[in-house]
Amino acid sequence: MKILHTSDLHLGLRLCEYPMNSEIEYLLGQILDIASTENCTAVIVAGDIYDRSNPSPDSVAIFDGFVTSLAERGIHTFIVSGNHDSQERISYLSGVLEGAGIHISPVFDGNIMKTTLSDEFGDVNFYLMPFFRPSQLKAVDSGFTGDDFTSAHRHLIDSLEVDEKSRNIAVAHQFAAGGRDEGDAYDSEAGGSGLVLADVFEKFDYTALGHLHKAHSVINGSGIEYCGSPLKCSFSEANDKKSVNVIELAEKGSVKIVRIPLIQKRDLREIRGSYEYVTSLECRGLGNTEDYLRIVLTDEDDIPDAVSKLRTIYPNLMRLAYDNRRTRESQIVDVTSDEDDIITPESVFAELYELQNNATPSDETMKIVRELFEQSAKGEE
């Protein structure tokens, strides 16, 4: 049996006010093709389907199309909700969809959904664990008295009575690490989620994790794996190689994992150098000029109207920064932050618009808004 593992789609993500849904839809098309080419029996989506708990209609439509295409090809889908998702929205109509091979974790109530598929080697049991906090388990299970994520998961998994003679797969959206020291190293990526020590998953032949965006094995050879996000979701991920995991299960104990690379529609990358170099034919030839870019200029003097000039060459310039003697002495390298959640007037407007209209503002609307804010900043009426 072959199973494809992906996670952290973050449909609805806006990166530096650029809507990324077309990029994510492009990657989902690749994932669909890989699942078909590899003759996968199932596809796992390990949480954070959406970037926010109240997804826009176009985000829902894209995911609906992806899952529907898998069902039409006879490929099962296993879905858990992540910390960015609304469990109620993700699990809507899950009972009906079950008959179409679409298996969705329900709203967390202290029980874990189990689904079994079979092949020539016997049963494969899938355990779907949505993102949950220890306080949620304590509220529904009087037998749990702990207060940390590791003890909560250990308590829950012990209650499953996993048949270790069969092949078992866990699907979870949590921050897992091999030990507490390693957990400290990754704490900035945890998104507020507490550490789950990886040994709680030792009963499973493969653990499909979501939450961290970089593909890696939590413990080498353990089958506890992050597949990473298909999309580069911030400039901190610019050098990451995005991929999906394809797992091949044969007889009990035989687990083969292959990472298959994904190609971005437009890459997310950084260009660094003088204005003369950045605008040269040499620099333009190093990649697609329509990629999403962060440009760092090293000129000692600021270039007048640099953003507008550079966008005539690189239309998807997202950020401009300077790195020179002045900025280093002032301990300022970036003129804007690289954080996804930077608060700007435009981002506040976009969020309010989406909440009121259940749709993202058009590019034309955002252009008008930017012009109005720029005029306001200059004191114009």
Coordinates of C-alpha atoms in Angstrom, one line a residue:
M1 CA 0.0 0.0 0.0
K2 CA 1.3 3.4 -0.9
I3 CA 0.2 6.5 1.0
L4 CA 1.0 10.2 0.2
H5 CA 1.6 12.5 3.2
T6 CA 1.2 16.3 3.0
S7 CA 0.2 19.0 5.5
D8 CA 0.0 22.7 6.2
L9 CA -1.7 23.9 3.0
H10 CA -2.6 27.2 4.6
L11 CA -5.2 28.1 2.0
G12 CA -6.1 31.7 2.3
L13 CA -2.6 32.8 3.2
R14 CA -1.7 36.3 2.3
L15 CA 2.1 36.9 2.2
C16 CA 3.0 40.6 2.4
E17 CA -0.6 41.3 1.3
Y18 CA -0.1 39.0 -1.8
P19 CA -2.9 36.3 -1.9
M20 CA -1.2 32.9 -2.4
N21 CA -4.2 30.7 -3.3
S22 CA -3.3 30.4 -6.9
E23 CA 0.1 29.1 -5.9
I24 CA -1.4 26.6 -3.5
E25 CA -3.9 25.4 -6.1
Y26 CA -1.0 24.8 -8.5
L27 CA 0.8 22.7 -5.9
L28 CA -2.3 20.7 -5.1
G29 CA -2.5 19.8 -8.8
Q30 CA 1.0 18.4 -8.5
I31 CA 0.1 16.5 -5.4
L32 CA -2.9 15.0 -7.2
D33 CA -0.7 13.9 -10.1
I34 CA 1.9 12.4 -7.8
A35 CA -0.8 10.4 -5.9
S36 CA -2.1 9.1 -9.2
T37 CA 1.3 8.3 -10.8
E38 CA 2.5 6.6 -7.6
N39 CA -0.8 4.5 -7.4
C40 CA -1.4 5.7 -3.9
T41 CA -4.3 4.1 -2.0
A42 CA -4.6 7.2 0.3
V43 CA -3.6 10.8 0.8
I44 CA -3.0 12.2 4.3
V45 CA -3.5 15.9 5.0
A46 CA -2.1 16.5 8.5
G47 CA -3.8 19.7 9.5
D48 CA -3.7 23.5 8.8
I49 CA -5.8 23.1 5.7
Y50 CA -6.7 26.8 6.0
D51 CA -4.7 29.7 7.2
R52 CA -7.5 30.9 9.4
S53 CA -10.5 29.4 11.2
N54 CA -13.0 31.3 9.0
P55 CA -11.8 30.4 5.5
S56 CA -12.8 32.4 2.4
P57 CA -15.1 30.8 -0.2
D58 CA -12.3 30.5 -2.7
S59 CA -10.1 28.7 -0.2
V60 CA -13.0 26.2 0.6
A61 CA -13.6 25.8 -3.2
I62 CA -10.0 24.9 -3.9
F63 CA -9.8 22.3 -1.1
D64 CA -13.2 20.9 -2.1
G65 CA -12.0 20.5 -5.7
F66 CA -8.8 18.7 -4.5
V67 CA -10.6 16.2 -2.3
T68 CA -13.3 15.6 -4.9
S69 CA -10.7 14.8 -7.5
L70 CA -9.1 12.3 -5.1
A71 CA -12.4 10.6 -4.5
E72 CA -13.2 10.5 -8.2
R73 CA -9.9 8.6 -8.7
G74 CA -10.7 6.1 -5.9
I75 CA -8.1 7.5 -3.6
H76 CA -8.9 7.7 0.1
T77 CA -8.3 11.0 2.0
F78 CA -7.4 11.2 5.7
I79 CA -7.8 14.7 7.1
V80 CA -7.1 16.1 10.6
S81 CA -7.7 19.7 11.7
G82 CA -4.7 21.8 12.8
N83 CA -4.3 24.8 15.1
H84 CA -5.2 27.2 12.3
D85 CA -8.4 25.3 11.5
S86 CA -11.9 25.3 12.9
Q87 CA -12.7 21.7 13.9
E88 CA -16.4 22.3 13.4
R89 CA -15.9 23.6 9.9
I90 CA -13.4 20.9 8.9
S91 CA -15.6 18.1 10.2
Y92 CA -18.9 19.4 8.6
L93 CA -20.7 16.5 6.8
S94 CA -17.9 14.1 7.7
G95 CA -20.4 11.3 8.3
V96 CA -21.7 11.6 4.7
L97 CA -18.2 12.0 3.2
E98 CA -17.0 8.9 4.9
G99 CA -18.9 6.8 2.4
A100 CA -16.9 8.5 -0.4
G101 CA -13.5 7.5 1.2
I102 CA -13.0 11.0 2.7
H103 CA -12.1 10.4 6.4
I104 CA -12.1 13.5 8.6
S105 CA -11.3 13.8 12.3
P106 CA -14.4 15.0 14.3
V107 CA -14.5 17.8 16.8
F108 CA -12.2 16.6 19.6
D109 CA -14.1 14.9 22.4
G110 CA -11.4 12.7 24.0
N111 CA -11.9 9.9 21.4
I112 CA -9.7 9.2 18.4
M113 CA -11.2 8.2 15.1
K114 CA -9.9 4.9 13.7
T115 CA -10.3 3.7 10.1
T116 CA -9.0 0.5 8.6
L117 CA -7.9 -0.2 5.0
S118 CA -6.6 -3.6 3.8
D119 CA -4.3 -4.9 1.2
E120 CA -2.6 -8.3 0.5
F121 CA -0.5 -8.0 3.7
G122 CA -3.5 -7.4 5.9
D123 CA -5.0 -4.4 7.7
V124 CA -3.6 -0.9 8.0
N125 CA -5.2 1.1 10.8
F126 CA -5.3 4.9 10.6
Y127 CA -5.7 6.9 13.8
L128 CA -6.8 10.6 13.2
M129 CA -5.7 13.0 16.0
P130 CA -6.8 16.6 15.5
F131 CA -4.8 19.4 17.2
F132 CA -5.8 19.6 20.8
R133 CA -4.5 21.0 24.1
P134 CA -4.2 19.3 27.4
S135 CA -7.0 21.4 28.9
Q136 CA -9.3 20.1 26.2
L137 CA -8.6 16.5 27.1
K138 CA -8.9 17.3 30.9
A139 CA -12.4 18.8 30.2
V140 CA -13.7 15.5 28.6
D141 CA -11.7 12.8 30.4
S142 CA -11.7 12.8 34.2
G143 CA -8.9 10.2 34.2
F144 CA -6.4 12.7 32.8
T145 CA -4.8 14.9 35.4
G146 CA -1.7 16.1 33.6
D147 CA -1.1 19.5 32.2
D148 CA 1.5 19.1 29.4
F149 CA 1.2 18.0 25.8
T150 CA 3.4 14.9 26.1
S151 CA 1.4 13.4 29.0
A152 CA -1.9 14.2 27.2
H153 CA -0.9 12.4 24.1
R154 CA 0.5 9.5 26.0
H155 CA -2.7 9.1 28.0
L156 CA -4.8 9.3 24.8
I157 CA -2.7 6.8 22.8
D158 CA -2.5 4.3 25.7
S159 CA -6.3 4.3 25.7
L160 CA -6.5 3.3 22.1
E161 CA -5.2 -0.3 22.8
V162 CA -3.3 -0.3 19.5
D163 CA -2.8 -3.8 18.0
E164 CA 1.0 -3.7 17.4
K165 CA 0.7 -6.9 15.3
S166 CA -1.1 -4.9 12.6
R167 CA 0.3 -2.0 10.7
N168 CA -0.7 1.3 12.3
I169 CA -0.5 4.9 11.1
A170 CA -1.0 8.0 13.3
V171 CA -2.0 11.3 11.8
A172 CA -1.4 14.3 14.1
H173 CA -0.9 18.0 14.1
Q174 CA 1.5 18.8 16.9
F175 CA 5.0 20.0 17.7
A176 CA 7.0 16.8 18.2
A177 CA 10.7 16.4 18.9
G178 CA 13.1 13.7 19.9
G179 CA 13.9 15.3 23.3
R180 CA 13.4 18.4 25.3
D181 CA 16.7 20.0 24.2
E182 CA 15.8 19.6 20.6
G183 CA 12.3 21.0 21.4
D184 CA 13.9 24.2 22.8
A185 CA 15.8 24.6 19.5
Y186 CA 12.5 24.5 17.5
D187 CA 10.4 26.4 20.0
S188 CA 10.1 29.5 17.8
E189 CA 8.5 27.4 15.1
A190 CA 6.0 25.8 17.4
G191 CA 3.3 28.4 17.0
G192 CA 2.4 28.3 20.7
S193 CA 2.1 24.5 20.7
G194 CA 3.7 22.7 23.6
L195 CA 6.3 19.9 23.0
V196 CA 5.2 16.3 22.4
L197 CA 8.1 13.9 23.0
A198 CA 8.3 11.6 20.0
D199 CA 8.4 8.4 22.0
V200 CA 4.6 8.6 22.5
F201 CA 4.2 7.5 18.9
E202 CA 6.4 4.4 19.2
K203 CA 3.4 2.1 18.7
F204 CA 2.9 3.3 15.2
D205 CA 4.7 2.1 12.0
Y206 CA 4.4 5.6 10.6
T207 CA 3.4 8.9 12.2
A208 CA 2.3 11.6 9.7
L209 CA 2.8 14.9 11.4
G210 CA 1.8 18.5 10.5
H211 CA 2.7 21.8 12.1
L212 CA 6.4 22.5 11.2
H213 CA 6.9 23.6 7.7
K214 CA 10.3 22.0 7.0
A215 CA 10.4 18.3 6.0
H216 CA 12.4 16.2 8.4
S217 CA 12.5 13.0 10.4
V218 CA 11.9 13.7 14.1
I219 CA 14.1 10.6 14.9
N220 CA 16.0 9.0 12.1
G221 CA 14.5 5.6 11.2
S222 CA 11.6 6.0 13.5
G223 CA 8.9 6.7 10.9
I224 CA 7.9 9.8 12.8
E225 CA 7.9 12.4 10.0
Y226 CA 7.1 15.9 9.1
C227 CA 6.5 16.3 5.3
G228 CA 6.6 20.1 5.5
S229 CA 4.3 22.6 3.8
P230 CA 4.0 22.4 0.0
L231 CA 4.2 26.2 -0.2
K232 CA 7.0 28.5 1.0
C233 CA 5.0 30.4 3.5
S234 CA 7.6 33.0 4.6
F235 CA 11.0 34.3 3.6
S236 CA 12.5 32.2 6.4
E237 CA 11.5 29.2 4.2
A238 CA 13.1 30.6 1.0
N239 CA 15.9 28.0 1.0
D240 CA 13.7 25.1 1.9
K241 CA 13.1 22.3 -0.6
K242 CA 9.4 21.6 -0.6
S243 CA 8.2 18.0 -1.1
V244 CA 5.6 15.4 -0.1
N245 CA 6.3 12.0 1.5
V246 CA 5.2 8.8 -0.3
I247 CA 5.2 5.9 2.1
E248 CA 5.1 2.3 0.9
L249 CA 4.0 -0.3 3.4
A250 CA 4.6 -4.0 2.7
E251 CA 4.5 -6.7 5.4
K252 CA 4.6 -5.6 9.1
G253 CA 7.9 -3.8 9.7
S254 CA 8.6 -2.8 6.1
V255 CA 8.2 0.9 5.7
K256 CA 9.8 2.8 2.8
I257 CA 9.7 6.6 2.7
V258 CA 10.5 8.6 -0.4
R259 CA 10.4 12.4 -0.6
I260 CA 9.1 13.7 -3.9
P261 CA 10.0 17.3 -4.7
L262 CA 7.4 19.9 -5.6
I263 CA 7.9 22.8 -8.0
Q264 CA 6.7 26.2 -7.0
K265 CA 4.7 28.1 -9.6
R266 CA 6.6 31.2 -8.6
D267 CA 9.6 30.7 -6.3
L268 CA 10.1 32.7 -3.1
R269 CA 13.7 34.0 -2.9
E270 CA 16.0 36.7 -1.9
I271 CA 18.3 38.9 -4.1
R272 CA 21.2 40.8 -2.4
G273 CA 23.5 43.3 -4.0
S274 CA 23.9 46.8 -5.3
Y275 CA 21.1 48.5 -7.3
E276 CA 23.3 48.3 -10.3
Y277 CA 23.8 44.5 -9.9
V278 CA 20.1 43.8 -9.0
T279 CA 19.0 45.5 -12.2
S280 CA 21.6 43.9 -14.4
L281 CA 20.9 41.3 -17.1
E282 CA 23.2 38.9 -15.1
C283 CA 21.0 39.1 -12.0
R284 CA 17.8 38.9 -14.0
G285 CA 19.0 35.7 -15.6
L286 CA 19.5 33.9 -12.3
G287 CA 15.8 33.1 -11.9
N288 CA 12.3 33.9 -13.0
T289 CA 11.8 37.7 -12.7
E290 CA 8.2 37.0 -11.7
D291 CA 9.2 35.2 -8.6
Y292 CA 8.2 36.5 -5.2
L293 CA 11.2 38.5 -4.0
R294 CA 12.8 40.1 -1.0
I295 CA 15.6 42.4 -2.3
V296 CA 18.3 43.6 -0.1
L297 CA 20.3 46.6 -1.5
T298 CA 23.8 47.1 -0.3
D299 CA 24.2 50.7 -1.7
E300 CA 25.4 53.2 0.9
D301 CA 22.8 55.8 -0.3
D302 CA 19.1 55.1 -0.6
I303 CA 17.8 54.8 -4.2
P304 CA 15.0 57.2 -4.9
D305 CA 11.7 55.5 -5.6
A306 CA 13.5 52.1 -5.5
V307 CA 10.4 50.0 -5.0
S308 CA 8.6 51.4 -8.1
K309 CA 11.7 51.2 -10.3
L310 CA 12.5 47.6 -9.2
R311 CA 8.9 46.5 -9.8
T312 CA 9.2 47.3 -13.5
I313 CA 11.7 44.4 -13.6
Y314 CA 10.4 42.3 -10.7
P315 CA 6.6 42.8 -10.6
N316 CA 6.3 40.6 -7.5
L317 CA 8.8 42.3 -5.3
M318 CA 7.4 41.8 -1.8
R319 CA 10.0 43.5 0.4
L320 CA 12.8 45.9 0.0
A321 CA 15.6 46.3 2.6
Y322 CA 19.0 47.9 2.9
D323 CA 22.1 46.4 4.4
N324 CA 24.9 49.0 4.5
R325 CA 27.0 50.9 7.0
R326 CA 24.2 53.1 8.1
T327 CA 21.7 50.3 8.8
R328 CA 24.3 48.1 10.5
E329 CA 25.3 50.9 12.8
S330 CA 21.7 51.5 13.5
Q331 CA 21.2 47.8 13.9
I332 CA 18.5 48.0 11.2
V333 CA 18.9 45.6 8.3
D334 CA 15.3 45.4 7.1
V335 CA 13.1 48.3 6.4
T336 CA 10.2 46.0 6.9
S337 CA 9.7 42.9 9.1
D338 CA 9.7 39.4 7.6
E339 CA 7.0 38.2 10.0
D340 CA 3.9 36.8 8.3
D341 CA 1.7 38.6 10.9
I342 CA 3.2 42.1 10.6
I343 CA 0.4 44.6 11.2
T344 CA 0.0 47.3 8.6
P345 CA -3.0 49.5 7.7
E346 CA -3.5 47.4 4.6
S347 CA -3.5 44.1 6.5
V348 CA -6.0 45.4 9.0
F349 CA -8.3 46.5 6.2
A350 CA -7.9 43.2 4.4
E351 CA -8.8 41.2 7.5
L352 CA -11.8 43.4 8.3
Y353 CA -13.0 43.2 4.6
E354 CA -12.8 39.4 4.7
L355 CA -14.7 39.2 8.0
Q356 CA -17.5 41.4 6.7
N357 CA -17.7 40.0 3.2
N358 CA -16.5 36.4 3.6
A359 CA -14.2 37.1 0.6
T360 CA -10.7 38.5 0.1
P361 CA -10.5 42.1 -1.4
S362 CA -9.6 42.3 -5.0
D363 CA -6.2 43.5 -6.2
E364 CA -7.9 46.7 -7.5
T365 CA -9.5 47.3 -4.1
M366 CA -6.1 46.9 -2.3
K367 CA -4.5 49.2 -4.8
I368 CA -7.0 51.9 -4.0
V369 CA -6.6 51.3 -0.3
R370 CA -2.8 51.6 -0.5
E371 CA -3.1 54.9 -2.4
L372 CA -5.5 56.3 0.2
F373 CA -3.3 55.3 3.1
E374 CA -0.3 56.8 1.3
Q375 CA -2.2 60.1 0.8
S376 CA -3.2 60.0 4.5
A377 CA 0.3 59.5 5.6
K378 CA 1.4 62.6 3.6
G379 CA -1.4 64.6 5.2
E380 CA -3.5 64.9 2.0
E381 CA -7.2 65.1 2.3

